């Protein structure tokens, strides 16, 4: 079997070291630069599902064990930094972002895990403090410098994303850098020393000049572009009128549920936050 239809809705158990008893066939999340190697059959995305990637002619610079999915081993395979390399017949390398709405959430999460582990491996081959070649720490997703002892782990960059409402309207903004002219909820990276609630207040104040209250946790979503974790909140308007920060935003306004502009597609957390507002507003009527 060359590939298998991706239906990974199952129990995933992450691990760093492969078990002694390997599964006969394994899932290979192979990345050429930041592109996932897939086989596209009609509308179906298939992943390499073989005992060893060499069977397909995939030449790897490194591999990282990810864990077990329904009893099958899962591996991240680093094919190197060249996104345009020659791949086995029938396979293509696709931008992960473009596969986002085409594969199920579990597969996307695993692919996101794989690319982040690969990037971390590529970027921490040498100690950032003294330049010595690092060593993998057994049993841990960590690299340690044998000379100075500096230990590095895969880095995540947390960001907040917020549904702000004022009565029966939601705050949506158009980012100056968005390629498409769609509106979304506000988001921003957490700064060192900041609480998540502090980031929510600061980002909204900086970008649109308003104050918010009643900040509540909504949910989260891994966002591997390149290594974010989106942490969703809801909040209510408390004071001030919208003043758009022209550096970050092209426009921002309050929108009613029945008069929304163009918004992000599902299943992003941005869309879930907007859908939550629409559902709540509609149910109130
Ligand atoms: Zn060092």
mmCIF file of C-alpha atoms and ligand atoms in Angstrom:
data_model
loop_
_atom_site.group_PDB
_atom_site.id
_atom_site.type_symbol
_atom_site.label_atom_id
_atom_site.label_comp_id
_atom_site.label_asym_id
_atom_site.label_seq_id
_atom_site.Cartn_x
_atom_site.Cartn_y
_atom_site.Cartn_z
ATOM 1 C CA UNK A 1 0.000 0.000 0.000
ATOM 2 C CA UNK A 2 1.447 3.303 -1.072
ATOM 3 C CA UNK A 3 -0.698 5.584 0.977
ATOM 4 C CA UNK A 4 -3.837 5.366 3.033
ATOM 5 C CA UNK A 5 -6.869 7.547 3.287
ATOM 6 C CA UNK A 6 -6.382 9.878 6.149
ATOM 7 C CA UNK A 7 -8.944 9.237 8.808
ATOM 8 C CA UNK A 8 -7.072 9.730 12.005
ATOM 9 C CA UNK A 9 -10.039 10.344 14.276
ATOM 10 C CA UNK A 10 -8.705 8.253 17.079
ATOM 11 C CA UNK A 11 -6.791 8.157 20.291
ATOM 12 C CA UNK A 12 -3.371 9.750 20.055
ATOM 13 C CA UNK A 13 -0.776 9.181 22.759
ATOM 14 C CA UNK A 14 2.276 11.395 22.361
ATOM 15 C CA UNK A 15 5.744 10.025 23.118
ATOM 16 C CA UNK A 16 9.352 11.024 22.503
ATOM 17 C CA UNK A 17 11.011 7.595 22.301
ATOM 18 C CA UNK A 18 9.609 4.926 19.961
ATOM 19 C CA UNK A 19 8.413 1.747 21.693
ATOM 20 C CA UNK A 20 10.487 -1.413 21.303
ATOM 21 C CA UNK A 21 7.664 -3.092 19.430
ATOM 22 C CA UNK A 22 7.069 -0.921 16.375
ATOM 23 C CA UNK A 23 3.820 -1.055 14.443
ATOM 24 C CA UNK A 24 4.134 -2.805 11.075
ATOM 25 C CA UNK A 25 3.045 0.339 9.242
ATOM 26 C CA UNK A 26 3.456 3.925 10.393
ATOM 27 C CA UNK A 27 2.179 7.386 9.503
ATOM 28 C CA UNK A 28 4.920 9.655 8.147
ATOM 29 C CA UNK A 29 4.445 13.389 8.506
ATOM 30 C CA UNK A 30 7.205 14.338 6.079
ATOM 31 C CA UNK A 31 8.116 17.994 5.588
ATOM 32 C CA UNK A 32 10.207 19.586 2.858
ATOM 33 C CA UNK A 33 10.885 22.973 4.432
ATOM 34 C CA UNK A 34 7.425 23.861 5.827
ATOM 35 C CA UNK A 35 5.511 21.797 3.249
ATOM 36 C CA UNK A 36 3.782 18.515 4.084
ATOM 37 C CA UNK A 37 4.286 15.632 1.661
ATOM 38 C CA UNK A 38 0.896 14.256 0.636
ATOM 39 C CA UNK A 39 -0.679 12.185 -2.102
ATOM 40 C CA UNK A 40 -3.816 13.776 -3.518
ATOM 41 C CA UNK A 41 -6.366 11.404 -5.000
ATOM 42 C CA UNK A 42 -9.323 13.381 -6.299
ATOM 43 C CA UNK A 43 -10.441 15.393 -3.267
ATOM 44 C CA UNK A 44 -8.801 13.071 -0.759
ATOM 45 C CA UNK A 45 -5.533 13.889 0.979
ATOM 46 C CA UNK A 46 -3.430 10.820 1.754
ATOM 47 C CA UNK A 47 -0.334 10.586 3.908
ATOM 48 C CA UNK A 48 2.584 8.160 3.468
ATOM 49 C CA UNK A 49 1.594 5.030 5.436
ATOM 50 C CA UNK A 50 4.446 2.536 5.126
ATOM 51 C CA UNK A 51 6.891 0.681 7.348
ATOM 52 C CA UNK A 52 9.824 2.891 6.337
ATOM 53 C CA UNK A 53 9.957 6.089 4.245
ATOM 54 C CA UNK A 54 12.854 4.641 2.219
ATOM 55 C CA UNK A 55 10.283 2.345 0.571
ATOM 56 C CA UNK A 56 8.898 5.434 -1.134
ATOM 57 C CA UNK A 57 12.293 6.900 -1.888
ATOM 58 C CA UNK A 58 11.970 9.650 0.722
ATOM 59 C CA UNK A 59 15.457 10.717 1.824
ATOM 60 C CA UNK A 60 15.377 12.243 5.287
ATOM 61 C CA UNK A 61 17.856 14.428 7.148
ATOM 62 C CA UNK A 62 16.280 13.503 10.462
ATOM 63 C CA UNK A 63 13.253 12.000 12.137
ATOM 64 C CA UNK A 64 11.408 12.509 15.387
ATOM 65 C CA UNK A 65 9.018 10.048 16.987
ATOM 66 C CA UNK A 66 5.634 11.637 17.739
ATOM 67 C CA UNK A 67 3.591 8.885 19.381
ATOM 68 C CA UNK A 68 0.917 6.300 18.750
ATOM 69 C CA UNK A 69 -2.329 6.896 16.913
ATOM 70 C CA UNK A 70 -4.720 3.970 17.279
ATOM 71 C CA UNK A 71 -1.752 1.649 17.717
ATOM 72 C CA UNK A 72 0.204 2.992 14.736
ATOM 73 C CA UNK A 73 3.517 4.781 15.102
ATOM 74 C CA UNK A 74 3.607 8.398 13.947
ATOM 75 C CA UNK A 75 6.832 10.052 12.839
ATOM 76 C CA UNK A 76 7.878 13.540 11.833
ATOM 77 C CA UNK A 77 10.295 13.252 8.930
ATOM 78 C CA UNK A 78 12.645 16.115 8.103
ATOM 79 C CA UNK A 79 13.335 16.136 4.356
ATOM 80 C CA UNK A 80 15.454 19.265 4.610
ATOM 81 C CA UNK A 81 15.012 22.958 3.964
ATOM 82 C CA UNK A 82 14.471 22.771 0.198
ATOM 83 C CA UNK A 83 10.733 23.094 -0.546
ATOM 84 C CA UNK A 84 11.189 22.241 -4.225
ATOM 85 C CA UNK A 85 12.998 18.899 -3.929
ATOM 86 C CA UNK A 86 12.141 15.877 -6.053
ATOM 87 C CA UNK A 87 9.481 13.679 -4.434
ATOM 88 C CA UNK A 88 8.281 10.151 -5.179
ATOM 89 C CA UNK A 89 5.861 9.867 -8.072
ATOM 90 C CA UNK A 90 2.338 10.793 -7.053
ATOM 91 C CA UNK A 91 3.408 12.870 -4.063
ATOM 92 C CA UNK A 92 3.430 16.650 -3.704
ATOM 93 C CA UNK A 93 4.542 19.014 -0.946
ATOM 94 C CA UNK A 94 1.723 21.260 0.223
ATOM 95 C CA UNK A 95 1.649 24.322 2.438
ATOM 96 C CA UNK A 96 0.106 23.187 5.699
ATOM 97 C CA UNK A 97 -2.037 26.299 5.845
ATOM 98 C CA UNK A 98 -3.688 25.382 2.564
ATOM 99 C CA UNK A 99 -4.673 21.958 3.937
ATOM 100 C CA UNK A 100 -6.278 23.511 6.982
ATOM 101 C CA UNK A 101 -9.907 23.237 5.916
ATOM 102 C CA UNK A 102 -9.343 20.091 3.789
ATOM 103 C CA UNK A 103 -8.275 17.610 6.464
ATOM 104 C CA UNK A 104 -9.750 16.787 9.840
ATOM 105 C CA UNK A 105 -8.697 18.614 12.988
ATOM 106 C CA UNK A 106 -6.808 15.647 14.448
ATOM 107 C CA UNK A 107 -4.647 15.239 11.369
ATOM 108 C CA UNK A 108 -4.020 18.962 11.171
ATOM 109 C CA UNK A 109 -2.998 19.024 14.836
ATOM 110 C CA UNK A 110 -0.561 16.127 14.313
ATOM 111 C CA UNK A 111 0.909 17.715 11.202
ATOM 112 C CA UNK A 112 1.272 20.961 13.150
ATOM 113 C CA UNK A 113 3.022 19.097 15.942
ATOM 114 C CA UNK A 114 5.317 17.417 13.403
ATOM 115 C CA UNK A 115 6.410 20.584 11.612
ATOM 116 C CA UNK A 116 7.103 22.387 14.879
ATOM 117 C CA UNK A 117 9.240 19.527 16.203
ATOM 118 C CA UNK A 118 11.138 19.403 12.888
ATOM 119 C CA UNK A 119 11.715 23.179 12.878
ATOM 120 C CA UNK A 120 12.914 23.032 16.459
ATOM 121 C CA UNK A 121 15.348 20.231 15.559
ATOM 122 C CA UNK A 122 16.677 22.200 12.592
ATOM 123 C CA UNK A 123 17.068 25.434 14.529
ATOM 124 C CA UNK A 124 18.732 24.092 17.673
ATOM 125 C CA UNK A 125 21.505 21.905 16.335
ATOM 126 C CA UNK A 126 23.951 24.238 18.062
ATOM 127 C CA UNK A 127 23.823 25.872 21.454
ATOM 128 C CA UNK A 128 22.473 29.431 21.268
ATOM 129 C CA UNK A 129 24.727 30.480 24.126
ATOM 130 C CA UNK A 130 28.141 28.982 23.269
ATOM 131 C CA UNK A 131 27.814 27.436 19.787
ATOM 132 C CA UNK A 132 28.646 23.830 20.746
ATOM 133 C CA UNK A 133 26.712 21.066 18.932
ATOM 134 C CA UNK A 134 23.702 20.071 21.074
ATOM 135 C CA UNK A 135 22.657 16.558 22.076
ATOM 136 C CA UNK A 136 19.155 15.138 22.281
ATOM 137 C CA UNK A 137 18.111 14.311 25.835
ATOM 138 C CA UNK A 138 16.819 10.737 26.086
ATOM 139 C CA UNK A 139 13.140 10.491 26.925
ATOM 140 C CA UNK A 140 12.549 14.219 26.619
ATOM 141 C CA UNK A 141 11.744 16.599 23.773
ATOM 142 C CA UNK A 142 14.806 18.613 24.701
ATOM 143 C CA UNK A 143 18.310 19.381 23.484
ATOM 144 C CA UNK A 144 21.160 19.983 25.832
ATOM 145 C CA UNK A 145 24.523 21.613 25.301
ATOM 146 C CA UNK A 146 27.297 19.282 26.585
ATOM 147 C CA UNK A 147 29.649 22.247 27.148
ATOM 148 C CA UNK A 148 27.552 24.787 29.073
ATOM 149 C CA UNK A 149 24.425 22.799 29.978
ATOM 150 C CA UNK A 150 21.888 25.082 28.265
ATOM 151 C CA UNK A 151 18.721 23.081 27.587
ATOM 152 C CA UNK A 152 16.212 24.052 24.904
ATOM 153 C CA UNK A 153 12.663 22.833 24.410
ATOM 154 C CA UNK A 154 10.294 23.403 21.476
ATOM 155 C CA UNK A 155 9.104 26.989 21.810
ATOM 156 C CA UNK A 156 5.469 28.066 21.710
ATOM 157 C CA UNK A 157 4.353 31.653 21.199
ATOM 158 C CA UNK A 158 1.017 32.152 22.989
ATOM 159 C CA UNK A 159 -1.403 34.658 21.493
ATOM 160 C CA UNK A 160 -4.827 35.774 22.665
ATOM 161 C CA UNK A 161 -7.823 36.082 20.351
ATOM 162 C CA UNK A 162 -10.905 37.870 21.645
ATOM 163 C CA UNK A 163 -14.612 38.155 20.939
ATOM 164 C CA UNK A 164 -15.551 41.663 22.159
ATOM 165 C CA UNK A 165 -19.262 42.456 22.232
ATOM 166 C CA UNK A 166 -21.230 45.615 22.951
ATOM 167 C CA UNK A 167 -24.900 44.774 23.517
ATOM 168 C CA UNK A 168 -25.931 42.828 20.393
ATOM 169 C CA UNK A 169 -22.940 43.778 18.248
ATOM 170 C CA UNK A 170 -19.463 42.290 17.860
ATOM 171 C CA UNK A 171 -16.156 44.094 17.303
ATOM 172 C CA UNK A 172 -14.546 43.006 14.028
ATOM 173 C CA UNK A 173 -11.497 44.475 12.345
ATOM 174 C CA UNK A 174 -9.722 44.214 9.045
ATOM 175 C CA UNK A 175 -5.982 43.759 9.387
ATOM 176 C CA UNK A 176 -3.854 46.036 7.227
ATOM 177 C CA UNK A 177 -1.738 42.979 6.295
ATOM 178 C CA UNK A 178 -4.544 40.509 5.498
ATOM 179 C CA UNK A 179 -4.322 39.500 1.849
ATOM 180 C CA UNK A 180 -8.086 39.130 1.613
ATOM 181 C CA UNK A 181 -10.515 41.830 2.632
ATOM 182 C CA UNK A 182 -12.119 39.904 5.472
ATOM 183 C CA UNK A 183 -12.913 41.008 9.000
ATOM 184 C CA UNK A 184 -12.058 39.065 12.132
ATOM 185 C CA UNK A 185 -11.816 39.291 15.901
ATOM 186 C CA UNK A 186 -8.731 40.935 17.394
ATOM 187 C CA UNK A 187 -5.649 38.909 18.312
ATOM 188 C CA UNK A 188 -2.149 39.562 19.599
ATOM 189 C CA UNK A 189 0.933 37.915 21.091
ATOM 190 C CA UNK A 190 1.522 37.637 24.816
ATOM 191 C CA UNK A 191 4.528 39.606 26.012
ATOM 192 C CA UNK A 192 7.022 38.388 28.638
ATOM 193 C CA UNK A 193 5.718 38.999 32.128
ATOM 194 C CA UNK A 194 2.141 39.531 30.991
ATOM 195 C CA UNK A 195 -0.975 37.646 32.109
ATOM 196 C CA UNK A 196 -3.382 36.507 29.381
ATOM 197 C CA UNK A 197 -5.998 38.919 30.713
ATOM 198 C CA UNK A 198 -3.396 41.671 30.590
ATOM 199 C CA UNK A 199 -2.694 40.880 26.945
ATOM 200 C CA UNK A 200 -6.421 41.009 26.138
ATOM 201 C CA UNK A 201 -6.768 44.485 27.699
ATOM 202 C CA UNK A 202 -3.540 45.820 26.137
ATOM 203 C CA UNK A 203 -4.160 44.524 22.615
ATOM 204 C CA UNK A 204 -7.694 45.888 22.455
ATOM 205 C CA UNK A 205 -6.628 49.208 23.944
ATOM 206 C CA UNK A 206 -3.698 49.506 21.493
ATOM 207 C CA UNK A 207 -5.586 48.472 18.372
ATOM 208 C CA UNK A 208 -8.978 50.137 18.829
ATOM 209 C CA UNK A 209 -8.679 52.324 21.937
ATOM 210 C CA UNK A 210 -11.485 50.718 23.942
ATOM 211 C CA UNK A 211 -11.591 49.225 27.439
ATOM 212 C CA UNK A 212 -13.145 45.807 28.108
ATOM 213 C CA UNK A 213 -14.490 43.919 31.127
ATOM 214 C CA UNK A 214 -15.778 40.447 32.024
ATOM 215 C CA UNK A 215 -12.887 38.610 30.313
ATOM 216 C CA UNK A 216 -13.664 34.877 30.155
ATOM 217 C CA UNK A 217 -11.824 31.873 28.726
ATOM 218 C CA UNK A 218 -13.413 30.446 25.567
ATOM 219 C CA UNK A 219 -11.100 27.745 24.193
ATOM 220 C CA UNK A 220 -7.777 27.309 22.438
ATOM 221 C CA UNK A 221 -6.267 26.156 19.164
ATOM 222 C CA UNK A 222 -2.724 25.217 18.152
ATOM 223 C CA UNK A 223 -1.655 27.476 15.280
ATOM 224 C CA UNK A 224 1.608 26.193 13.805
ATOM 225 C CA UNK A 225 2.471 29.262 11.678
ATOM 226 C CA UNK A 226 5.117 28.979 12.850
ATOM 227 C CA UNK A 227 4.590 28.098 16.522
ATOM 228 C CA UNK A 228 1.613 29.880 18.069
ATOM 229 C CA UNK A 229 -1.007 28.720 20.506
ATOM 230 C CA UNK A 230 -4.186 30.762 20.107
ATOM 231 C CA UNK A 231 -6.019 31.241 23.407
ATOM 232 C CA UNK A 232 -9.579 32.456 22.921
ATOM 233 C CA UNK A 233 -11.512 34.774 25.226
ATOM 234 C CA UNK A 234 -14.798 36.615 25.295
ATOM 235 C CA UNK A 235 -15.052 40.129 26.743
ATOM 236 C CA UNK A 236 -17.590 42.949 26.957
ATOM 237 C CA UNK A 237 -17.125 46.574 26.009
ATOM 238 C CA UNK A 238 -16.678 48.828 29.026
ATOM 239 C CA UNK A 239 -15.628 52.295 27.809
ATOM 240 C CA UNK A 240 -14.474 54.525 24.924
ATOM 241 C CA UNK A 241 -15.350 54.644 21.233
ATOM 242 C CA UNK A 242 -13.338 52.847 18.538
ATOM 243 C CA UNK A 243 -10.154 54.590 17.431
ATOM 244 C CA UNK A 244 -8.389 52.498 14.771
ATOM 245 C CA UNK A 245 -4.623 52.036 15.043
ATOM 246 C CA UNK A 246 -3.728 52.617 11.389
ATOM 247 C CA UNK A 247 -0.436 50.738 11.664
ATOM 248 C CA UNK A 248 -2.087 47.381 12.377
ATOM 249 C CA UNK A 249 -5.664 47.769 11.173
ATOM 250 C CA UNK A 250 -7.304 49.043 8.014
ATOM 251 C CA UNK A 251 -10.752 49.270 9.629
ATOM 252 C CA UNK A 252 -12.727 48.238 12.722
ATOM 253 C CA UNK A 253 -16.383 48.503 13.673
ATOM 254 C CA UNK A 254 -19.306 46.986 15.604
ATOM 255 C CA UNK A 255 -21.400 44.519 13.573
ATOM 256 C CA UNK A 256 -24.831 42.977 14.210
ATOM 257 C CA UNK A 257 -25.235 39.205 13.680
ATOM 258 C CA UNK A 258 -27.464 39.724 10.626
ATOM 259 C CA UNK A 259 -25.085 42.196 8.978
ATOM 260 C CA UNK A 260 -21.652 40.578 9.220
ATOM 261 C CA UNK A 261 -18.928 41.412 6.700
ATOM 262 C CA UNK A 262 -16.762 38.734 5.037
ATOM 263 C CA UNK A 263 -15.345 36.575 7.887
ATOM 264 C CA UNK A 264 -12.729 33.783 8.225
ATOM 265 C CA UNK A 265 -13.719 30.231 7.213
ATOM 266 C CA UNK A 266 -14.310 27.431 9.722
ATOM 267 C CA UNK A 267 -12.791 25.695 11.602
ATOM 268 C CA UNK A 268 -10.529 28.485 12.871
ATOM 269 C CA UNK A 269 -11.006 29.640 16.454
ATOM 270 C CA UNK A 270 -11.647 33.123 15.032
ATOM 271 C CA UNK A 271 -14.684 31.716 13.237
ATOM 272 C CA UNK A 272 -15.774 29.751 16.307
ATOM 273 C CA UNK A 273 -15.709 32.964 18.345
ATOM 274 C CA UNK A 274 -17.824 34.754 15.734
ATOM 275 C CA UNK A 275 -20.232 31.802 15.410
ATOM 276 C CA UNK A 276 -20.613 31.749 19.198
ATOM 277 C CA UNK A 277 -21.674 35.408 19.110
ATOM 278 C CA UNK A 278 -24.129 34.763 16.267
ATOM 279 C CA UNK A 279 -25.625 31.745 18.047
ATOM 280 C CA UNK A 280 -26.040 33.623 21.306
ATOM 281 C CA UNK A 281 -27.539 36.701 19.698
ATOM 282 C CA UNK A 282 -29.943 34.641 17.599
ATOM 283 C CA UNK A 283 -31.049 32.563 20.596
ATOM 284 C CA UNK A 284 -31.801 35.706 22.580
ATOM 285 C CA UNK A 285 -34.456 36.815 20.110
HETATM 286 ZN ZN1 LIG B 1 26.406 25.826 25.285
#
